[in-house]
Short mmCIF file of C-alpha atoms and ligand atoms in Angstrom, two decimals:
data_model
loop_
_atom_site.label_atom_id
_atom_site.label_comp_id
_atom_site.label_asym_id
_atom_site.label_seq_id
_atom_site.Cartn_x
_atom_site.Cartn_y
_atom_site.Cartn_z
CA UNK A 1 15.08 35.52 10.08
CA UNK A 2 13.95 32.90 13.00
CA UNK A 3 13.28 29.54 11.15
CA UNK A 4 10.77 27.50 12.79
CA UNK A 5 12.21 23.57 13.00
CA UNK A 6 10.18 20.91 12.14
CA UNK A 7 12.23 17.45 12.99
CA UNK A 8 10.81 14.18 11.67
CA UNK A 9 12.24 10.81 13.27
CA UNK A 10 12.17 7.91 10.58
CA UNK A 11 11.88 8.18 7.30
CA UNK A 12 10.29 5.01 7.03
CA UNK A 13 6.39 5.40 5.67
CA UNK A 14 5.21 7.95 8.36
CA UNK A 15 7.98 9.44 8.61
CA UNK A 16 8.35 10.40 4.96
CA UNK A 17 4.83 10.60 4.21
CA UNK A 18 4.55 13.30 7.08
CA UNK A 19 7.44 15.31 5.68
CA UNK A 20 6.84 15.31 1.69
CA UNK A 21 2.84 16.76 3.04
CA UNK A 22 4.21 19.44 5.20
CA UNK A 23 6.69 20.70 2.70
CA UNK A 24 3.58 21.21 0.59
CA UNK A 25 1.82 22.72 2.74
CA UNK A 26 4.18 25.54 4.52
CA UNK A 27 5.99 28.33 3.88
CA UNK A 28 9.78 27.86 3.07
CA UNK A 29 10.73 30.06 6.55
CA UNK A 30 9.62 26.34 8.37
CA UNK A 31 12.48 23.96 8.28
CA UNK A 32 12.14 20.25 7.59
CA UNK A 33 14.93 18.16 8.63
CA UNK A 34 14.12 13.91 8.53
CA UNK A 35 16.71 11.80 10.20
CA UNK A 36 16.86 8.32 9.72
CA UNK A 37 19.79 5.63 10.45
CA UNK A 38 19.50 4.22 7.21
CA UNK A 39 19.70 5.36 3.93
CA UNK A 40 17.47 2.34 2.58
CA UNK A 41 13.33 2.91 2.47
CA UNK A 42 11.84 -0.77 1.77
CA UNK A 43 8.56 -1.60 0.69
CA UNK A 44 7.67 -4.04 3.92
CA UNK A 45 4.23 -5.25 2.22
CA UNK A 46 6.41 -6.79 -0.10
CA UNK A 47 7.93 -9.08 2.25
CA UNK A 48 5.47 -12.22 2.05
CA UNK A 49 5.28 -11.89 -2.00
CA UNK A 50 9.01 -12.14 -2.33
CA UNK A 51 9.50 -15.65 -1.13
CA UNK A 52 7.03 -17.05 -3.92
CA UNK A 53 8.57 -15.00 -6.77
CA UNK A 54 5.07 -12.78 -6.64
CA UNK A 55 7.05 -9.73 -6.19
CA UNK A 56 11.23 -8.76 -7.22
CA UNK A 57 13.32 -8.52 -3.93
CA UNK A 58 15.33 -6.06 -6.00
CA UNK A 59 12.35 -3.75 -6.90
CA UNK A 60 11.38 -2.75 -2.98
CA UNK A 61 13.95 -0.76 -1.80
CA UNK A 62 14.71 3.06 -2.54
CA UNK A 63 17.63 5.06 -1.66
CA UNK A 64 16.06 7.73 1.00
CA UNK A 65 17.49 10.66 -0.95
CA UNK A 66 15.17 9.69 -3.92
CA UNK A 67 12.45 10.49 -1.68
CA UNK A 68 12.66 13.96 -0.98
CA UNK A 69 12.33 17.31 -3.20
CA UNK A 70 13.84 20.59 -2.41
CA UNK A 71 13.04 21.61 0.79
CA UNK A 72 13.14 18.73 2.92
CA UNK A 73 16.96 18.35 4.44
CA UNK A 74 17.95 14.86 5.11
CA UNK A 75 20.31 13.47 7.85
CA UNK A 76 21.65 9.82 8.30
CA UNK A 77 22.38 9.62 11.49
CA UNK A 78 21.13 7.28 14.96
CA UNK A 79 18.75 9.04 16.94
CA UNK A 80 20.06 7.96 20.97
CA UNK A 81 17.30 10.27 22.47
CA UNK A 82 14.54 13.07 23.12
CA UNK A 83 14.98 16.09 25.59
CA UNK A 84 11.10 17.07 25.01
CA UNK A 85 11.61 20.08 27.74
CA UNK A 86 14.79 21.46 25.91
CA UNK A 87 13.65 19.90 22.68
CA UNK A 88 16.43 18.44 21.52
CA UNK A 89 17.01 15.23 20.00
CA UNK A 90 20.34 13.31 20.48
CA UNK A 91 22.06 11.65 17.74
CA UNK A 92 25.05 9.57 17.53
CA UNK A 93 27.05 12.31 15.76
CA UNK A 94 25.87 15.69 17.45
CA UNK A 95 22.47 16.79 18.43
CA UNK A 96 19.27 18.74 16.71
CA UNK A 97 17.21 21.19 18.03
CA UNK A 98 13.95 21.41 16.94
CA UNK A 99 10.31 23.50 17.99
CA UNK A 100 8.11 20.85 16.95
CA UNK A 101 9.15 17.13 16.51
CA UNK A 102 7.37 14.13 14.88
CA UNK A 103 8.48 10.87 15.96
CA UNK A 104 7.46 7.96 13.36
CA UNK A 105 10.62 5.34 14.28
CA UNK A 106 8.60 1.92 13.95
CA UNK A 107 8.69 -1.03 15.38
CA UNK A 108 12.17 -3.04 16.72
CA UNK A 109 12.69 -6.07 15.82
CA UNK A 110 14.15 -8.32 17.89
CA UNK A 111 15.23 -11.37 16.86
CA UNK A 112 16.91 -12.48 20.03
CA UNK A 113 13.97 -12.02 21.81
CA UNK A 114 13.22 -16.21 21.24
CA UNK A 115 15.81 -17.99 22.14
CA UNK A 116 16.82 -20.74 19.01
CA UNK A 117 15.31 -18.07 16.37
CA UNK A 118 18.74 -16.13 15.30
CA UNK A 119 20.22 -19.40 15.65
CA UNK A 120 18.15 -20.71 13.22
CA UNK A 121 18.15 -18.57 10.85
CA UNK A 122 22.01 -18.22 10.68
CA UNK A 123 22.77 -21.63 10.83
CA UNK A 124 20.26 -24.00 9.52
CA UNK A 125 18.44 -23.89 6.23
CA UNK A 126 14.65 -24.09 7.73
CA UNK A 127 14.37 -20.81 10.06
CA UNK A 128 13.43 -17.54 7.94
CA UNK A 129 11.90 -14.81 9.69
CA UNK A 130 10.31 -13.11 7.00
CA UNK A 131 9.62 -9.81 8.73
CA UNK A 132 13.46 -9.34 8.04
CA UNK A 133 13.52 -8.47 4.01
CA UNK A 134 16.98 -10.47 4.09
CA UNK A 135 14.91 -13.58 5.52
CA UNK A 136 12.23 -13.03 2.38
CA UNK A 137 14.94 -12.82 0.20
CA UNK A 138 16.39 -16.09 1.13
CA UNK A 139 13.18 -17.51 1.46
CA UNK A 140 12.50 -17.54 -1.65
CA UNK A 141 15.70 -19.58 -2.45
CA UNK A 142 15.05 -22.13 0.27
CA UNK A 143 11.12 -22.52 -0.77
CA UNK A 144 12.43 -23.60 -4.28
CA UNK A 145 14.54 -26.84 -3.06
CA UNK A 146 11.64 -27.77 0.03
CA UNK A 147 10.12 -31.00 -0.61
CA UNK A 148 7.24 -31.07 1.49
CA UNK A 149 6.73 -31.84 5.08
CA UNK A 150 5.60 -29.43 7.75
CA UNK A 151 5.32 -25.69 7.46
CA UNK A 152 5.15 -23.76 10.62
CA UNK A 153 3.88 -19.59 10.74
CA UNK A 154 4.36 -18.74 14.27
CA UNK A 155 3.82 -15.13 16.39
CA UNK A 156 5.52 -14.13 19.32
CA UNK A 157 3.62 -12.43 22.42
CA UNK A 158 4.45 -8.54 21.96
CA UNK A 159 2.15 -7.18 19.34
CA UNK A 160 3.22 -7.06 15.84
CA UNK A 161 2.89 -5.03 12.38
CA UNK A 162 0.44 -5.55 10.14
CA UNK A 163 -1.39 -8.91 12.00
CA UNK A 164 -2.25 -9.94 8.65
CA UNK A 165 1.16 -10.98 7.47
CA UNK A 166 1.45 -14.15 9.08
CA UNK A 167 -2.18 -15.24 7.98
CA UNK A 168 -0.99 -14.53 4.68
CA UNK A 169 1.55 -16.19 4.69
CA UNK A 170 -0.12 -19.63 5.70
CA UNK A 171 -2.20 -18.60 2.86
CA UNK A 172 0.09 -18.31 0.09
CA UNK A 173 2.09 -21.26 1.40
CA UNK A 174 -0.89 -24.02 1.50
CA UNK A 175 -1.75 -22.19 -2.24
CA UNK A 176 2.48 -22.83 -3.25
CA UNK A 177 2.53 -26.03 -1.70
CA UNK A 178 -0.89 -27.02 -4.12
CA UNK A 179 0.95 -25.21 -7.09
CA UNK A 180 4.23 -27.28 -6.65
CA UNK A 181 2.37 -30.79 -6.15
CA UNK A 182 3.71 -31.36 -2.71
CA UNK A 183 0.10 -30.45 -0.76
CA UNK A 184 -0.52 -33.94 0.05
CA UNK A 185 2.31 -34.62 1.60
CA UNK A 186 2.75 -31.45 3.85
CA UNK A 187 0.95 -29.82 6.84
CA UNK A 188 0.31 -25.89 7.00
CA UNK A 189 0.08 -24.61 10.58
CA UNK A 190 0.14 -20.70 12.12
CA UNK A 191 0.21 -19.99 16.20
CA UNK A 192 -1.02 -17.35 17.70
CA UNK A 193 -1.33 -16.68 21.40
CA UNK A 194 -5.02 -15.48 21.33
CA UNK A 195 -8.06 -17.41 21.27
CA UNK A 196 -8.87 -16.53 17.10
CA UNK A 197 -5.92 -15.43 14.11
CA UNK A 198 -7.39 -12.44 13.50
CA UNK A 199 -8.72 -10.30 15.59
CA UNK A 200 -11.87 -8.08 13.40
CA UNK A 201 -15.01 -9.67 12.28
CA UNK A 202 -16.71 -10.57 9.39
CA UNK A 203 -13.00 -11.20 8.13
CA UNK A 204 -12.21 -13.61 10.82
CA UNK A 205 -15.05 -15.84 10.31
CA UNK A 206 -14.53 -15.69 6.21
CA UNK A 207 -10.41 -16.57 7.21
CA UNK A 208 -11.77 -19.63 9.50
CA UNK A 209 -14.52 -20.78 6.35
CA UNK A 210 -11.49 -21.13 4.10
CA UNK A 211 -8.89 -21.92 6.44
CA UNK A 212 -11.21 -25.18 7.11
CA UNK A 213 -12.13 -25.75 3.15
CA UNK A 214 -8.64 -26.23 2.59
CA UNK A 215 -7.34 -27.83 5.81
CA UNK A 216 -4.68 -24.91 6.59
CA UNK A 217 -4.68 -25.11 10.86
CA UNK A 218 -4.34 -22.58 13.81
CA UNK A 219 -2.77 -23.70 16.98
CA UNK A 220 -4.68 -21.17 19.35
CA UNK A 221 -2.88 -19.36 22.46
CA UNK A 222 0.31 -20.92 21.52
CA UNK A 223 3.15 -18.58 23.48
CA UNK A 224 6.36 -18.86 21.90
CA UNK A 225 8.74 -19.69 24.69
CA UNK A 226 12.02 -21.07 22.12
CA UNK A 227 12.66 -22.81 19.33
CA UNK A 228 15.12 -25.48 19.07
CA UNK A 229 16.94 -25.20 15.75
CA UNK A 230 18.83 -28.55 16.10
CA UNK A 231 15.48 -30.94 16.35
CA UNK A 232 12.94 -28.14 14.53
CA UNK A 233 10.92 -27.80 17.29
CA UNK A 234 9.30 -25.10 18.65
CA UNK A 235 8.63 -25.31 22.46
CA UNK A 236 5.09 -23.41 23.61
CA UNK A 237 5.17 -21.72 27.49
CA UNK A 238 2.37 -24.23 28.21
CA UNK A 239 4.58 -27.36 27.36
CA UNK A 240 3.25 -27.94 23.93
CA UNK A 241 5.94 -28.86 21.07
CA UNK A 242 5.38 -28.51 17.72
CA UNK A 243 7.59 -30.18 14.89
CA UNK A 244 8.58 -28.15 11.54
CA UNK A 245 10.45 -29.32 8.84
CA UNK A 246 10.24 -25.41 7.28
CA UNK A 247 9.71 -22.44 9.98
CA UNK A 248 8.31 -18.76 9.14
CA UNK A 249 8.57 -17.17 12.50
CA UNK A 250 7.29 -13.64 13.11
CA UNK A 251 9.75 -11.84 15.07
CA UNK A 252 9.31 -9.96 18.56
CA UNK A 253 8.86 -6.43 17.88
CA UNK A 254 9.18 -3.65 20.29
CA UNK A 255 9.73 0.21 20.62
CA UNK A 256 13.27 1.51 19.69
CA UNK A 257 14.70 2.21 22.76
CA UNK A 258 16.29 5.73 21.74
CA UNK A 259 12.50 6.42 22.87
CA UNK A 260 11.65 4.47 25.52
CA UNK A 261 14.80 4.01 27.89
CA UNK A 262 15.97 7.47 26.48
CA UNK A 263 12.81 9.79 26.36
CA UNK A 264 10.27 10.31 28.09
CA UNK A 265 7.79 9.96 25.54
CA UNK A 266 6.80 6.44 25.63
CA UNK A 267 5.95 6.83 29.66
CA UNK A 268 2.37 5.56 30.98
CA UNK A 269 1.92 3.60 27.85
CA UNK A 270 1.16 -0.40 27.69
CA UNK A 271 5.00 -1.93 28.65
CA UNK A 272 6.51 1.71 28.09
CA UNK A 273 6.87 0.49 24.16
CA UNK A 274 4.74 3.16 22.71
CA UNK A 275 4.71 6.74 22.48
CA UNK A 276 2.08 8.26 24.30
CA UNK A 277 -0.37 10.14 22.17
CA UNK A 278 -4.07 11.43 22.04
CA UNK A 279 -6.05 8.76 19.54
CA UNK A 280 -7.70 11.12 17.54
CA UNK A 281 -5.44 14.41 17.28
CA UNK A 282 -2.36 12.33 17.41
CA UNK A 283 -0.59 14.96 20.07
CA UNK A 284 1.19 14.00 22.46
CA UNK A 285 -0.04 13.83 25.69
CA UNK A 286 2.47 15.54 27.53
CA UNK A 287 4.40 17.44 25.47
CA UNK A 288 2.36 19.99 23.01
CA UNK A 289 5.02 20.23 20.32
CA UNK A 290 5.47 16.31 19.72
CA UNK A 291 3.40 14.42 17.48
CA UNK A 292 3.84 10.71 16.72
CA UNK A 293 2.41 8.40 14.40
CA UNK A 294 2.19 4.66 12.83
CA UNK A 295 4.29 1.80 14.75
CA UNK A 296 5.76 3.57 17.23
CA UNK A 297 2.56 4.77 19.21
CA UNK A 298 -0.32 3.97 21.20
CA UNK A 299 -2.63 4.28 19.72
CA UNK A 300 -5.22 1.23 19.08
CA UNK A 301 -4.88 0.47 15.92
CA UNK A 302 -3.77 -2.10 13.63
CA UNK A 303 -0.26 -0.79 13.12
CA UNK A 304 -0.01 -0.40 8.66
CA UNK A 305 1.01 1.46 6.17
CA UNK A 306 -2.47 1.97 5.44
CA UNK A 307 -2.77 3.29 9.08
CA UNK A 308 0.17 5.49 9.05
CA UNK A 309 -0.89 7.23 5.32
CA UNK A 310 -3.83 7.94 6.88
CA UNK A 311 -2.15 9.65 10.38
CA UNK A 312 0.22 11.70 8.20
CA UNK A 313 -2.18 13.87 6.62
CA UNK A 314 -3.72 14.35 10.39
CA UNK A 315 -0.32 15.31 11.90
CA UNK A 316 0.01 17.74 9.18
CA UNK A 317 -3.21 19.10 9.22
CA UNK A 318 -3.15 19.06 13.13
CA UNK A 319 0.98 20.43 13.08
CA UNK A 320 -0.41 23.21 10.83
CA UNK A 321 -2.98 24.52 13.01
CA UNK A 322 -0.67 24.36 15.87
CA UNK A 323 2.36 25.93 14.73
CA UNK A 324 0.14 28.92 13.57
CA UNK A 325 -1.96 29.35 17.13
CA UNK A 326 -5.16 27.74 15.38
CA UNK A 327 -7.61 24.85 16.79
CA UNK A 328 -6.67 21.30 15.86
CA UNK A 329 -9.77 20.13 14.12
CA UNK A 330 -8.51 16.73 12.18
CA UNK A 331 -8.78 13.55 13.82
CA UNK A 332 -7.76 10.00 12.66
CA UNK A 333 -10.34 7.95 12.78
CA UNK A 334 -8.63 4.61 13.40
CA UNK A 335 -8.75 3.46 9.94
CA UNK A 336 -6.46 0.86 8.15
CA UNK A 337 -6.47 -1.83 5.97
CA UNK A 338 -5.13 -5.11 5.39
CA UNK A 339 -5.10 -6.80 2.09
CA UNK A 340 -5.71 -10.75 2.88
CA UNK A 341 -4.11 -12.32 -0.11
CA UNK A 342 -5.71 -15.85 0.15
CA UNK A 343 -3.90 -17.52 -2.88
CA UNK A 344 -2.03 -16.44 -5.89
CA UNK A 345 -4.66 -14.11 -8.00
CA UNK A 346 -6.98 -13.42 -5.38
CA UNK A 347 -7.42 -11.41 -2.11
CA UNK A 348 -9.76 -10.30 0.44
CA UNK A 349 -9.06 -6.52 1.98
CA UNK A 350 -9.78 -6.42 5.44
CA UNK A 351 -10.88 -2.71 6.05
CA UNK A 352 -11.91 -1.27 9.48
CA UNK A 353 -11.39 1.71 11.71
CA UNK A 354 -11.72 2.48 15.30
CA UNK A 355 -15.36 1.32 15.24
CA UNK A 356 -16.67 -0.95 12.53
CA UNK A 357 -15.68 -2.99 9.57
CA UNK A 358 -15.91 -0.66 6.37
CA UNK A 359 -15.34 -3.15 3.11
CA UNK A 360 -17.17 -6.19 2.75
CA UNK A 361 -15.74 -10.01 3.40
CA UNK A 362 -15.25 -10.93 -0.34
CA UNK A 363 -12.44 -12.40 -2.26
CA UNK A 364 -12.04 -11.06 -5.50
CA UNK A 365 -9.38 -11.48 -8.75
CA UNK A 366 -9.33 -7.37 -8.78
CA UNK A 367 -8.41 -7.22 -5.16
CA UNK A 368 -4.93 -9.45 -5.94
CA UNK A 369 -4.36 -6.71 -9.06
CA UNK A 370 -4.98 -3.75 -6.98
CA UNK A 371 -2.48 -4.88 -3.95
CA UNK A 372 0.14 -6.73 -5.92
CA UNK A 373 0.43 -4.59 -9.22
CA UNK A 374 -0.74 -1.63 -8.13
CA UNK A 375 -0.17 -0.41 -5.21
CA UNK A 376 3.65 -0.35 -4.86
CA UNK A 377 3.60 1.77 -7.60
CA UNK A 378 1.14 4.09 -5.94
CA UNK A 379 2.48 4.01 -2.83
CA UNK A 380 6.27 4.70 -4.25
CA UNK A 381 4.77 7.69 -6.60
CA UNK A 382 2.04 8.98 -4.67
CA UNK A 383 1.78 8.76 -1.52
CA UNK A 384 4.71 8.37 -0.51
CA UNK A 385 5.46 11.69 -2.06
CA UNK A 386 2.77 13.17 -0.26
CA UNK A 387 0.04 13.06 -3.07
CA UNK A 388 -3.12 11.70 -1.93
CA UNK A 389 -6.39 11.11 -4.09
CA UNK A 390 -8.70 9.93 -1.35
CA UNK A 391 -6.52 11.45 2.07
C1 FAD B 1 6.11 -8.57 6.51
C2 FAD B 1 5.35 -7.27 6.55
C3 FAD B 1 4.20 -7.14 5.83
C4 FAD B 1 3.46 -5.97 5.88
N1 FAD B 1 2.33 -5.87 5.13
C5 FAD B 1 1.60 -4.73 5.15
C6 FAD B 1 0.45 -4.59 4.30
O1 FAD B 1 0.11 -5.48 3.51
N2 FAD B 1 -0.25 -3.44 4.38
C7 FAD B 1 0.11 -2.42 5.22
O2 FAD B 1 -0.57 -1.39 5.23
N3 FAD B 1 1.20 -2.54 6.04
C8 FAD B 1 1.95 -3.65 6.01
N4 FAD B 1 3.08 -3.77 6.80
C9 FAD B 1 3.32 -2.79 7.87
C10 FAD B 1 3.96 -1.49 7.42
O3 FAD B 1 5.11 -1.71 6.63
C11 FAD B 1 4.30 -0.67 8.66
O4 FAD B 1 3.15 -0.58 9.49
C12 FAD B 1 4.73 0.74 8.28
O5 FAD B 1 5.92 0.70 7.54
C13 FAD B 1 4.91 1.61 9.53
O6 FAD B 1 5.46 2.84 9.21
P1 FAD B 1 6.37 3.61 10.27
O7 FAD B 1 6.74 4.89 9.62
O8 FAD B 1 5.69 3.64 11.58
O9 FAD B 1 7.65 2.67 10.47
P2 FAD B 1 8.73 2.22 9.40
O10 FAD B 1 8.21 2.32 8.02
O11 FAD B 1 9.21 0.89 9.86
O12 FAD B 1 9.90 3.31 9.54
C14 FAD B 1 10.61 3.54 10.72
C15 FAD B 1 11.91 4.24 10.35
O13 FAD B 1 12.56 4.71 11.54
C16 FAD B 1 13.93 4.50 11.43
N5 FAD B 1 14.50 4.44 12.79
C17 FAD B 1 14.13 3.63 13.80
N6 FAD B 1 14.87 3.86 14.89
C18 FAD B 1 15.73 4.86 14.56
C19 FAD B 1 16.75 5.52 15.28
N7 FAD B 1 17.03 5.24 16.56
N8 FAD B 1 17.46 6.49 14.63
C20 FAD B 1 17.19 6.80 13.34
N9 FAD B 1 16.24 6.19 12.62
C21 FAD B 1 15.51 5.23 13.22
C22 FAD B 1 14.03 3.18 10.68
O14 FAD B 1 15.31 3.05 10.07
C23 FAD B 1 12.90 3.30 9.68
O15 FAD B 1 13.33 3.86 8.45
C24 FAD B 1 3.88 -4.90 6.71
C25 FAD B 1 5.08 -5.00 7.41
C26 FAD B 1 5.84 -6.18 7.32
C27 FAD B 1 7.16 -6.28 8.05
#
């Protein structure tokens, strides 16, 4: 018997999401491979709760094995590139073929990307780029012995996932600093290089309300240009300097360049970072059989987990339909969610799609609960897994 090949690239939260739904939903005579590089699936959210003991570094990773039933074959190796018109994917060890891929292989970070910022974080004790979960981890050590002074949350130029984190973490570090008596004594600053630090309204004006209240500050269209670990400054394209005595720095993030120096699937898009796709359908644009979804693609929306749960039932629905000669009729709306965590116990989720904000601007004790003790546990169980309540 002919098997039909599905092959999923990343087994990060698309990427597994995507599989663990198709397996339900097809016949066993449709293959399922997922490669990944690594054999580690961490829980990224968790990544500005580690550093003030709100969540257990330990507790957010999974081996990638765990997350996978029967049915779904798993393969660690480095995906180098994409023939779409012979539909084959390159790895470092061999090659796949496939009939219809999914590519879901995130963002890149780059720490190199600012000069000073590797620097820093390897060789002084007030750099930690807390997109990295080592950086959170150690974090978390360094926050404990930090005395007060100035605390610096800076964002480079490319866009970045989930443009809540760094917000959040001003947040939770003005609300630490309080906690551990040292508020007085220190400043809490985030750049940005827009004009406001978020980007959807009513949250943004809510953010700036309490962001005033309790004298946390925004340095607006601030472009990284390098940080100098030696004197803790960080140096701003326009000539502005700005002292830290402790330094959160978002790294640069980009496509991963198995896909866009060694595909063709990221062509036409905004800096060729992002795989090309239709918005709604989540298709590619070019190629029939490929389907993409969460950091790695263009479409516009804030790039979550939130986003990508909700793009992984549509590229199953949509792959579905395909594969068996039907219409597409599912379309991502352009919905995700960011959960604003404004100090320790409460939150305010941010909740919007394509068009228009969908939750309202309000901070609330039960918002904390549902993000912090909650949903790793849902996410890890359910949806990761492919279960869904609300798809
Ligand atoms: C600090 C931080 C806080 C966040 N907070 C939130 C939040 O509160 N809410 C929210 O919804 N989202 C949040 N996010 C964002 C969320 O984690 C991402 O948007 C989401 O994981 C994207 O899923 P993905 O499948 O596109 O990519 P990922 O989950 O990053 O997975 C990509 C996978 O591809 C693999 N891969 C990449 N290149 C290759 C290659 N060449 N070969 C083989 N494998 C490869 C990687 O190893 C990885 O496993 C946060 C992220 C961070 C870093």
């Amino acid at each position: 018997m002919n098997m039909t090949k599905i092959a999923i690239l990343g087994a990060g939260t698309g990427g597994a999401m995507t599989a663990n739904i198709l397996r339900r939903k097809l016949d066993s005579d449709v293959d399922i491979t997922v490669v990944d590089k690594s054999t580690n699936h961490l829980y990224q959210p968790s990544f500005y709760l580690i550093p003030f003991g709100y969540l257990e570094a330990e507790e957010q990773s999974r081996d990638v094995s765990e997350l996978f039933g029967e049915g779904v074959e798993f393969v660690q190796d480095e995906v180098t590139g994409v023939d779409p018109d012979e539909k084959v994917v390159d790895l470092a060890d061999g090659e796949l073929e496939y009939d219809y891929l999914v590519v879901a292989t995130g963002h890149r970070l780059d720490p190199t990307a600012i000069p000073g910022l590797l620097e820093g974080w390897q060789e002084t004790d007030s750099v930690y780029p807390f997109y990295h979960y080592d950086a959170a981890m150690e974090m978390a050590d360094a926050l404990e012995e930090f005395d007060g002074g100035r605390f610096v949350v800076t964002q480079p130029d490319t866009p970045i996932k989930c443009p809540g984190a760094p917000l959040k973490m001003a947040m939770l570090a003005d609300d630490y600093l309080r906690r551990q008596g040292i508020r007085e004594e220190s400043e809490v600053i985030m750049t940005r290089n827009a004009e406001h630090h978020f980007g959807v309204q009513p949250y943004r004006d809510k953010l700036y309300q309490i962001w005033d209240e309790r004298d946390i500050q925004f340095e607006a269209n601030f472009s990284v240009e390098e940080i100098d670990p030696d004197e803790q400054v960080v140096h701003a394209a326009d000539g502005r300097e700005l002292e830290y005595d402790f330094l959160a720095p978002v790294t640069p993030q980009f496509g991963q360049k198995a896909i866009t120096e060694n595909s063709p699937l990221t062509e036409g898009s905004d800096d060729g970072e992002y795989v090309t796709i239709d918005q709604h359908t989540l298709q590619h644009t070019e190629y029939d059989d490929v389907f993409a979804l969460g950091d790695c693609e263009n479409a516009p929306h804030s790039k979550t987990a939130a986003a990508a749960r909700k793009e992984a039932h549509v590229v199953a629905n949509n792959l579905e339909s395909h594969l068996q000669g039907l219409p597409m009729n599912d379309e991502y709306d352009g919905y995700a969610a960011c959960p604003l965590l404004t100090e320790k116990g409460k939150a305010m989720v941010a909740e919007f799609d394509y068009d228009e904000p969908i939750s309202a601007p309000v901070e609330s004790k039960m918002n904390w609960i549902m993000d912090v003790n909650v949903l790793p546990s849902v996410y890890w169980n359910l949806w990761l897994r492919g279960y869904d309540p609300l798809p």
